[in-house]
CSV table of C-alpha atoms and ligand atoms in Angstrom, one decimal:
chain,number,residue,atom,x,y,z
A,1,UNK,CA,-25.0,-85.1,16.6
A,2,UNK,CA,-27.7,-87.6,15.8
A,3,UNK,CA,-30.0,-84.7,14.2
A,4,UNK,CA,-27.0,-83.6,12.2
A,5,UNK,CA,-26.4,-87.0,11.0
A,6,UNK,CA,-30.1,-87.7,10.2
A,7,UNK,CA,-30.3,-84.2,8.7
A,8,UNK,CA,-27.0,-85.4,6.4
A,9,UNK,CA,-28.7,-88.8,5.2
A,10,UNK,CA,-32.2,-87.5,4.8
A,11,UNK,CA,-31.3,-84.1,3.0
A,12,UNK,CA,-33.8,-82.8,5.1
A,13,UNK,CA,-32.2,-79.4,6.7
A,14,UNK,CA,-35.3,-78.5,9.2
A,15,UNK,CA,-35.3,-80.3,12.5
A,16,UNK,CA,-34.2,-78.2,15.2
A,17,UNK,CA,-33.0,-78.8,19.0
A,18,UNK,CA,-36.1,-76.6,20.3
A,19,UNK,CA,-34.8,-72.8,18.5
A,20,UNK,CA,-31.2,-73.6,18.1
A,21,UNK,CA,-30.6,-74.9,14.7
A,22,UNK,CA,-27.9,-78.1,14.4
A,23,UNK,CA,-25.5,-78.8,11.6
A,24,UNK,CA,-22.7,-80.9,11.0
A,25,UNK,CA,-19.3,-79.5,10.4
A,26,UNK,CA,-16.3,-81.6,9.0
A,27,UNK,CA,-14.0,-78.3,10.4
A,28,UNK,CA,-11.2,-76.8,8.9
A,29,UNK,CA,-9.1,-79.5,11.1
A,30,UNK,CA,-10.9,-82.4,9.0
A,31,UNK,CA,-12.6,-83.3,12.8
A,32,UNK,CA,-16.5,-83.9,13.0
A,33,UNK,CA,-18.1,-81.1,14.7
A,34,UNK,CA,-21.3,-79.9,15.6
A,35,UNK,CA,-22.5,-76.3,14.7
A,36,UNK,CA,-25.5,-74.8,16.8
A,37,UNK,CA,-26.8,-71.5,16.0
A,38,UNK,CA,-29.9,-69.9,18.9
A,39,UNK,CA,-32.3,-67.5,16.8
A,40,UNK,CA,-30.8,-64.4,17.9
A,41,UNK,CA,-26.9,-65.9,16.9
A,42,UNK,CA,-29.3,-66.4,13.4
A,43,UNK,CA,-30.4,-62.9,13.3
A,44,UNK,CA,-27.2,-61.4,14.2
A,45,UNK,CA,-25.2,-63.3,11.3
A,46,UNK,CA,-27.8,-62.4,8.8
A,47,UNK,CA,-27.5,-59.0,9.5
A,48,UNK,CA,-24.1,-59.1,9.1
A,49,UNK,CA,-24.1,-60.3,5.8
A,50,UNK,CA,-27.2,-58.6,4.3
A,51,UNK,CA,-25.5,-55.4,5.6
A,52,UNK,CA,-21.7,-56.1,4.3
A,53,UNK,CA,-22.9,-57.9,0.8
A,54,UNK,CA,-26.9,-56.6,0.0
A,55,UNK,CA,-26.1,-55.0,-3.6
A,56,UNK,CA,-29.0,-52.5,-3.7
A,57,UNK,CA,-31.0,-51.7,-1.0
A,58,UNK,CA,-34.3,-50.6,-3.0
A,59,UNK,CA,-34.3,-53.8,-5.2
A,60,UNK,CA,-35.7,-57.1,-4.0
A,61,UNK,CA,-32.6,-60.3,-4.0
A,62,UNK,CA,-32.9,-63.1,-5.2
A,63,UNK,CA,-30.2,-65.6,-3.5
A,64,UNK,CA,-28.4,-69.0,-5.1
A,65,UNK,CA,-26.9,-70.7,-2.3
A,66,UNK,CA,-24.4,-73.4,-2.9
A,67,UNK,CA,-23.6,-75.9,-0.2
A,68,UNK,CA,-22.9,-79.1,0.9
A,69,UNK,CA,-25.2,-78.8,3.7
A,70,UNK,CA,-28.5,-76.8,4.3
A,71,UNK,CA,-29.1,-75.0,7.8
A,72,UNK,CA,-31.1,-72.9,9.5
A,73,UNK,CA,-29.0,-70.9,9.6
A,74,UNK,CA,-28.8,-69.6,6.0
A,75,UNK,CA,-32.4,-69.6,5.2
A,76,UNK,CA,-32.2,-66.2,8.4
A,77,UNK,CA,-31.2,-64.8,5.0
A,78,UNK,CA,-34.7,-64.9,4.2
A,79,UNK,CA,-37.2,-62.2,4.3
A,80,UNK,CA,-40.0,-60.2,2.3
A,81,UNK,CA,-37.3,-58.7,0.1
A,82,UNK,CA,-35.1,-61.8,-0.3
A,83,UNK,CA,-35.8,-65.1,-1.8
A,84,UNK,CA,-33.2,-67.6,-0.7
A,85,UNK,CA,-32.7,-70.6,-2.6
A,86,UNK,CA,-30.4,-73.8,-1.9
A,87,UNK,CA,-28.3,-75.6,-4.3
A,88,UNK,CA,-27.4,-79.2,-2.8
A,89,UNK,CA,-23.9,-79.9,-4.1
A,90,UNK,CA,-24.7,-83.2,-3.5
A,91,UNK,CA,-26.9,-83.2,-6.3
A,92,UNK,CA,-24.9,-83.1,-9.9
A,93,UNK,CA,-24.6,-79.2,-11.3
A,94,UNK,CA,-25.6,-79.9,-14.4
A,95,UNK,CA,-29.2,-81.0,-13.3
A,96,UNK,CA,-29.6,-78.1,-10.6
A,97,UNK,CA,-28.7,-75.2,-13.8
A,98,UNK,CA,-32.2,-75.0,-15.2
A,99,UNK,CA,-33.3,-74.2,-11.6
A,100,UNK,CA,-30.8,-72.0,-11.5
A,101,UNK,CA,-31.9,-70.0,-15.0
A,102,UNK,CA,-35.2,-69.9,-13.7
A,103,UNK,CA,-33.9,-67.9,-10.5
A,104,UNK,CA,-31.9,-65.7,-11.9
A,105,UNK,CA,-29.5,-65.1,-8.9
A,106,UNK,CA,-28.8,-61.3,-8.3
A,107,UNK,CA,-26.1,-62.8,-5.7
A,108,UNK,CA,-24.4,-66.3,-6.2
A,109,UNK,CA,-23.1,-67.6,-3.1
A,110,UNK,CA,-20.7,-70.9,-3.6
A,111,UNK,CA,-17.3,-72.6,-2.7
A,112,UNK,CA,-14.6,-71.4,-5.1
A,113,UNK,CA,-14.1,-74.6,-7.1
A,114,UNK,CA,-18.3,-74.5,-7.5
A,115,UNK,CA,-18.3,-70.7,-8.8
A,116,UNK,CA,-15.3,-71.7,-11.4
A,117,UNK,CA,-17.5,-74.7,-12.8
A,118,UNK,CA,-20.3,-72.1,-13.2
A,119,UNK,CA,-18.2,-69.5,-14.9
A,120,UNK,CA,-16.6,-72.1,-17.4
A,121,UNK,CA,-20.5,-72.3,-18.1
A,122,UNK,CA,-21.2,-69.2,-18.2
A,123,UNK,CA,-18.2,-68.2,-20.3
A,124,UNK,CA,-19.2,-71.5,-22.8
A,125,UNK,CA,-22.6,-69.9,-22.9
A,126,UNK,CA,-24.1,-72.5,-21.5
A,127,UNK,CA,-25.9,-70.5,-18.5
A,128,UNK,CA,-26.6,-66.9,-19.1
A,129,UNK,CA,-26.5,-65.6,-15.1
A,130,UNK,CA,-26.0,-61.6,-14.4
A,131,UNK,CA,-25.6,-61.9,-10.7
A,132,UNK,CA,-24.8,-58.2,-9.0
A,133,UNK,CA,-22.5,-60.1,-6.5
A,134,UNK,CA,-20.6,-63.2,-6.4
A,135,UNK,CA,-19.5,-64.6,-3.0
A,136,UNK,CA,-17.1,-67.5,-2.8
A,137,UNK,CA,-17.0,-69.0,0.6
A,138,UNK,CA,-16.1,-72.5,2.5
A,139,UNK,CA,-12.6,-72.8,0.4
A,140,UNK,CA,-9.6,-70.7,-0.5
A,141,UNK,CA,-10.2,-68.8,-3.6
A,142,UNK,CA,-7.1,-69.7,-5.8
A,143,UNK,CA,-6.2,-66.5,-7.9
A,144,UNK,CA,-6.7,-68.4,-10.8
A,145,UNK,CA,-10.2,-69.4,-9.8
A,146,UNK,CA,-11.2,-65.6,-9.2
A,147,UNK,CA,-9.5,-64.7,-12.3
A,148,UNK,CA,-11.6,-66.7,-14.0
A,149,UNK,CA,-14.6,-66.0,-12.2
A,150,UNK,CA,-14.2,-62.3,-12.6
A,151,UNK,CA,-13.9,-62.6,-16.4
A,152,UNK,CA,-17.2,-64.6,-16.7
A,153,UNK,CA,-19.2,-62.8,-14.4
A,154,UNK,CA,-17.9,-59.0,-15.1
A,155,UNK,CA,-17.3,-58.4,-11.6
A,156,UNK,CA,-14.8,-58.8,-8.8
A,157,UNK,CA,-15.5,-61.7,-6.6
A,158,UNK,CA,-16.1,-61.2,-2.8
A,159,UNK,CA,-14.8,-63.7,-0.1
A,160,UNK,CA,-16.3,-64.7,3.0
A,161,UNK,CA,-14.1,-67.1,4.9
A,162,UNK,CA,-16.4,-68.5,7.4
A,163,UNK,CA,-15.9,-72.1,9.3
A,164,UNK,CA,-18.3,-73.7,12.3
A,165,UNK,CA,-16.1,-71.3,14.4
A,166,UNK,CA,-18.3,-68.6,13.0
A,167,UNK,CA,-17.1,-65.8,10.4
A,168,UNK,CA,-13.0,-65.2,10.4
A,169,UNK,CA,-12.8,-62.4,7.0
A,170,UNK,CA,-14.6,-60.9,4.7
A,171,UNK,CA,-13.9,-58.6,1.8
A,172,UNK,CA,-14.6,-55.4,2.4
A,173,UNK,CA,-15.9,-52.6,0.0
A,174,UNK,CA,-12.5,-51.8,-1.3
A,175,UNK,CA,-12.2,-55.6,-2.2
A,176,UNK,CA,-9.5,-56.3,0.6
A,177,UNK,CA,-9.8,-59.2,2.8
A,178,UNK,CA,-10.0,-58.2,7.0
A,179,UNK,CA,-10.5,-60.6,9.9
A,180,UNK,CA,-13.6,-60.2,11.5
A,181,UNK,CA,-12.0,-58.6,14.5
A,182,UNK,CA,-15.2,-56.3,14.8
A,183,UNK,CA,-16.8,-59.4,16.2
A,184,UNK,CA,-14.2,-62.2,17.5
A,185,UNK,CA,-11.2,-61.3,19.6
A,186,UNK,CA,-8.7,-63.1,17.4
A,187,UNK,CA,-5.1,-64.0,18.6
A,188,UNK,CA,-2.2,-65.0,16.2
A,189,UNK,CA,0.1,-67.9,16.4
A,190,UNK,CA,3.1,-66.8,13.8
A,191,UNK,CA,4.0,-69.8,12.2
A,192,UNK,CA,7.0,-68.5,9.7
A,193,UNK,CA,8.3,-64.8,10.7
A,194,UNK,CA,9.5,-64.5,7.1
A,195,UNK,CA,6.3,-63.7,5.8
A,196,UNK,CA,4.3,-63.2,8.9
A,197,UNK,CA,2.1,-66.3,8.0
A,198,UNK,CA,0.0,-67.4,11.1
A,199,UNK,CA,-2.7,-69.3,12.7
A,200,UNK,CA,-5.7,-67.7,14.0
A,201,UNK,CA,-6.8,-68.2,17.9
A,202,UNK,CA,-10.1,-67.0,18.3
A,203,UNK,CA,-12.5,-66.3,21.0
A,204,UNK,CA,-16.4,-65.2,20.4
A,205,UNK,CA,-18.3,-63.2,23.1
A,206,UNK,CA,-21.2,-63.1,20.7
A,207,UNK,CA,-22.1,-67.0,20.7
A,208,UNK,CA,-24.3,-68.5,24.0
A,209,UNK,CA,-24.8,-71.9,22.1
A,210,UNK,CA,-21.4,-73.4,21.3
A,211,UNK,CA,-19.2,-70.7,23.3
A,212,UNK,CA,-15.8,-70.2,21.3
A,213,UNK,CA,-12.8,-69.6,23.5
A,214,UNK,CA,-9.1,-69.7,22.7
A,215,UNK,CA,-9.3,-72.1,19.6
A,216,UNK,CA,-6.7,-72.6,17.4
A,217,UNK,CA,-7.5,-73.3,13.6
A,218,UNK,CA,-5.1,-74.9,11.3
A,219,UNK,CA,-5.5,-72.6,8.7
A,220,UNK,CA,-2.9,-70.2,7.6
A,221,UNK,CA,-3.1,-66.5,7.5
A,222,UNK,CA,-0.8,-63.7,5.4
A,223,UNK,CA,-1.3,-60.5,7.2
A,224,UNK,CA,-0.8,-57.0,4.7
A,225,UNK,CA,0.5,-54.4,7.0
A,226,UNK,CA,-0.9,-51.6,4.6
A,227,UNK,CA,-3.7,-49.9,6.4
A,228,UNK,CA,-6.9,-50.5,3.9
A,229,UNK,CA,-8.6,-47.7,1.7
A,230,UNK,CA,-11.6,-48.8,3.1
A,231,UNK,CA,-10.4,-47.2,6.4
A,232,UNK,CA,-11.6,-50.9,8.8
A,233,UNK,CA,-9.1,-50.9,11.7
A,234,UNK,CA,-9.5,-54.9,11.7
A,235,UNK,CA,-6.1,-56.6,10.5
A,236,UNK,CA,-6.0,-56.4,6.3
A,237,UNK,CA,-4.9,-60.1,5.2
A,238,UNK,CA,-2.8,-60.7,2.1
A,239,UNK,CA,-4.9,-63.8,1.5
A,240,UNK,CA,-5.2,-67.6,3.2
A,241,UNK,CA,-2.6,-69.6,2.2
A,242,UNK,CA,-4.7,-72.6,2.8
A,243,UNK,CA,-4.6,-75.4,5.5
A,244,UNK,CA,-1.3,-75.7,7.7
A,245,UNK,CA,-1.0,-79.2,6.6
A,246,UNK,CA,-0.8,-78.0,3.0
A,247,UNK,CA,2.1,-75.8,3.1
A,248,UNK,CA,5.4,-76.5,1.4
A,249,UNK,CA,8.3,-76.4,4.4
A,250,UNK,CA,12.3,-76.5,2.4
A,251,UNK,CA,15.4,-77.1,4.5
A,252,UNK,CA,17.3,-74.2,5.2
A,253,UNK,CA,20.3,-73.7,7.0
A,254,UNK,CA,18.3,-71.7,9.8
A,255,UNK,CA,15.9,-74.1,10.0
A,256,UNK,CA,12.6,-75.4,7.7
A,257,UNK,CA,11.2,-72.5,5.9
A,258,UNK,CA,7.1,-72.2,4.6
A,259,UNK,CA,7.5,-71.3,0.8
A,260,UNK,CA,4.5,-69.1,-0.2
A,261,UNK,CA,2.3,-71.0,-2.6
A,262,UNK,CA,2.1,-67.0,-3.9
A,263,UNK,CA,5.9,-67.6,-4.8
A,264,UNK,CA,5.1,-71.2,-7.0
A,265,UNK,CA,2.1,-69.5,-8.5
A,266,UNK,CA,4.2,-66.3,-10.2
A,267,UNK,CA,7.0,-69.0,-11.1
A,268,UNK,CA,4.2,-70.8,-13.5
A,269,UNK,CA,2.5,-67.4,-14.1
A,270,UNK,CA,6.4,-66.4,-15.6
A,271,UNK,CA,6.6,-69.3,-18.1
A,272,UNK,CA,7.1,-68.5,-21.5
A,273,UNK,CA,3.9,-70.0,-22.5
A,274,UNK,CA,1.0,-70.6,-20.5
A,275,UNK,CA,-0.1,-74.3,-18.9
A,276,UNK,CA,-3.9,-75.6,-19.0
A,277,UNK,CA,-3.5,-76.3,-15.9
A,278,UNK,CA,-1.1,-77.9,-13.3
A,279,UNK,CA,-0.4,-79.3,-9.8
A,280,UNK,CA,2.2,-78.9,-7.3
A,281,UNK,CA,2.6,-81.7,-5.1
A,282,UNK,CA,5.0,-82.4,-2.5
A,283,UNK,CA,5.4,-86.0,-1.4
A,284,UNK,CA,8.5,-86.1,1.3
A,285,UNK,CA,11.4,-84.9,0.2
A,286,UNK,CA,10.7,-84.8,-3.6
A,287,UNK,CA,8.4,-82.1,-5.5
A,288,UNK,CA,6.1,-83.6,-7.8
A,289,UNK,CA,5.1,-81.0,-11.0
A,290,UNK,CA,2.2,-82.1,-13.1
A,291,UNK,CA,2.0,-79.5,-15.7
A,292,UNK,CA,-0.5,-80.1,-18.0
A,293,UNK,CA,-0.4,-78.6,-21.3
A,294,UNK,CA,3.4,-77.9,-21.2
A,295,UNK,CA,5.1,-76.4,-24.1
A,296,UNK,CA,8.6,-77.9,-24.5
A,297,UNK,CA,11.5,-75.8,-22.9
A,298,UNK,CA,9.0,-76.1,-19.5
A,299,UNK,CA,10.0,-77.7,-17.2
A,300,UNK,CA,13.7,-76.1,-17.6
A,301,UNK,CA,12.5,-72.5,-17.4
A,302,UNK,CA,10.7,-73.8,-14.0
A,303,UNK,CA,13.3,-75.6,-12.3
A,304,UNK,CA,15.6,-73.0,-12.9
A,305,UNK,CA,12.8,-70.0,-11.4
A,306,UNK,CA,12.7,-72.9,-8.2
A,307,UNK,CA,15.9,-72.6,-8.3
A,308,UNK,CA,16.0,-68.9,-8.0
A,309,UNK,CA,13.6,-68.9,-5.6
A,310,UNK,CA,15.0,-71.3,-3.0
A,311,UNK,CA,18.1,-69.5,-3.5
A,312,UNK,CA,16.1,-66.1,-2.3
A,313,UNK,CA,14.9,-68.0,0.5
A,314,UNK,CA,18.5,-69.6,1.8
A,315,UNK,CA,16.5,-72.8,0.9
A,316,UNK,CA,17.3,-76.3,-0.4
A,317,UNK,CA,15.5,-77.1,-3.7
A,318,UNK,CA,13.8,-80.4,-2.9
A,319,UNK,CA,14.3,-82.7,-5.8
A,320,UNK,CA,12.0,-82.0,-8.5
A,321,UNK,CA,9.9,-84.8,-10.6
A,322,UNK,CA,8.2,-83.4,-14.0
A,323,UNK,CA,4.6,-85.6,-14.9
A,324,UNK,CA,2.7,-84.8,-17.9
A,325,UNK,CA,-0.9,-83.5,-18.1
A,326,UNK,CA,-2.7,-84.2,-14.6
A,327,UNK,CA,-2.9,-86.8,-11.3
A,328,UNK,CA,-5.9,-88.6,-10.8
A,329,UNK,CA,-8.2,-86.8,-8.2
A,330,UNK,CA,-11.5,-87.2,-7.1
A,331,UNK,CA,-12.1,-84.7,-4.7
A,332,UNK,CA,-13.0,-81.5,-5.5
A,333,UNK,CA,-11.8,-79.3,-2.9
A,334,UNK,CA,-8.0,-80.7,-4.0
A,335,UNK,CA,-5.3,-77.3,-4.1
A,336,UNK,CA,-3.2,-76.9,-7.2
A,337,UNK,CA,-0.4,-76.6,-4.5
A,338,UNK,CA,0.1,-78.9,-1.8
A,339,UNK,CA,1.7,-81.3,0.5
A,340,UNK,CA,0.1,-85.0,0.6
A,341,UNK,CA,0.6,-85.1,4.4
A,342,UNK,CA,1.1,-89.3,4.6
A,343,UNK,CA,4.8,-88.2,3.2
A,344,UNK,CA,5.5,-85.4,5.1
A,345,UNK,CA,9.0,-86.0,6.9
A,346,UNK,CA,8.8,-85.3,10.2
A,347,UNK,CA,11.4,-83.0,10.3
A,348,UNK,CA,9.4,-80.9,7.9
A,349,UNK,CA,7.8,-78.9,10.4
A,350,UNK,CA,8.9,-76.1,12.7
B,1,ZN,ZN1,-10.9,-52.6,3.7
């Protein structure tokens, strides 16, 4: 813990623990962890992802790597025929783009908030980048964000959904989303039988530094029962809903039920005219909409698709309170939908 620490304040990435590399993991629970990786637990996840995501196997790569945090661990990615380069995102974006012109990424690896910043550039013609793949990891890619980034970028954007408990998904050639079952032996908590929506439990035969059994994660998972194009046996997901904190939970007569964020986002996608942006934020027992860029009539024509909605669930609308434009907000991983947990009732969860 005190290398990853010192390795956080000094921005220097390179100390070791003899071979096994050390980072510092603030977990998909929010709880400080440590993340150890031996050389051949390197080797093995670098293959992975060199074999899933290498665009062209006769052409040399040249890597942009996004992250809060160097490691070890990413720089396995390096070899003759790759050049890996890291982007601090603790450093401001701006400063880091003529680095990143002078690169020229053929694959751009970043959270999904991080690769919509660099399309709005792109798009602005600020930054002229023609990567061959774009990979959003460390955060749920919002279908708003990967609209966006697929527009800039001319290509579909792939997802690896990877936390200190090593990698859970990835999109596979067909573009679908499967758990990495091919490696982890994952278990399922299901947390709302309505849509299937559960919590992984996994275990990791593969890892000899920081062995990985029966852990529950807090995020939430959508299975798709359709078997995948792609032919992978591994479970197809739907998408990750997000963190189990941030789901929305209405009364119902049968108990509390999760409402899809999916659900909220086609209400706003089915307004008459289009928002700038917005956020959904529920605080206790009252919804909070911030719609930014409404056009009058609004906030009628989306209480009343709510309305619909809880009324397809057997739900009780929660009460609803319309803001203009947006809330202050200062960190960028913040969901368009959520629940600001301090206000969660506790009668809100199952
Ligand atoms: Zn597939």
């Amino acid at each position: 813990m005190r290398i990853a620490i010192r390795a956080e304040t000094s921005r220097d990435f390179r100390p070791l623990i003899g071979d096994v590399s050390v980072g510092l993991s603030t977990g998909t629970s929010g709880q400080r962890g440590l993340f150890l990786a031996t050389p051949r637990e390197r080797r093995l996840w670098a293959a992975i992802m060199l074999g899933r995501y290498w665009p062209e196997l006769w052409r040399r790569q040249r890597i942009a790597f996004f992250m809060r945090a160097d490691n070890a661990l990413y720089r396995g990615l390096s070899n003759p025929l790759v050049r890996f380069a890291f982007f601090d995102l603790l450093a401001p974006l701006d400063a880091q783009m003529p680095r990143l012109a002078e690169l020229a990424p053929s694959v751009l690896i970043a959270p999904a908030r991080v690769l919509a910043m660099l399309a709005e550039r792109q798009a602005a013609g600020r930054i002229r980048l023609a990567p061959r793949r774009v990979i959003s990891v460390a955060e749920t890619l919002s279908p708003e964000d990967a609209a966006l980034i697929e527009a800039a970028f001319g290509l579909r954007v792939d997802q690896v959904y990877q936390a200190t408990e090593g990698v859970l998904a990835m999109t596979c050639h067909a573009g679908s989303l499967h758990l990495n079952e091919r490696w982890l032996r994952i278990d399922r908590e299901v947390i709302d039988p309505a849509t299937g929506a559960f919590c992984p439990i996994i275990h990791d035969f593969t890892r000899e530094s920081l062995p990985i059994l029966n852990y529950r994660l807090n995020d939430v998972l959508i299975p798709d029962p359709r078997p995948c194009p792609c032919g992978c046996a591994s479970q197809r997901l739907a998408r990750i809903e997000g963190r189990e904190d941030d789901m929305l939970w209405w009364a119902a007569a049968a108990g509390p039920r999760m409402v899809p964020s999916e659900a909220i986002r086609t209400a706003i996608a089915c307004l008459p005219q289009s928002l700038r942006d917005y956020r959904i934020i529920q605080r206790g027992r009252v919804l909070h909409l911030w719609l930014d860029g409404a056009a009058p009539g609004a906030e009628a024509a989306l209480r009343a698709s709510l309305a619909a909605l809880a009324g397809q669930m057997g739900a009780v609308l929660p009460e609803l309170a319309f803001h203009a434009g947006l809330p202050p907000e200062t960190d960028a991983k913040r969901r368009r939908i959520r629940v600001e947990p301090a206000a969660l009732p506790p009668a809100a969860h199952p």
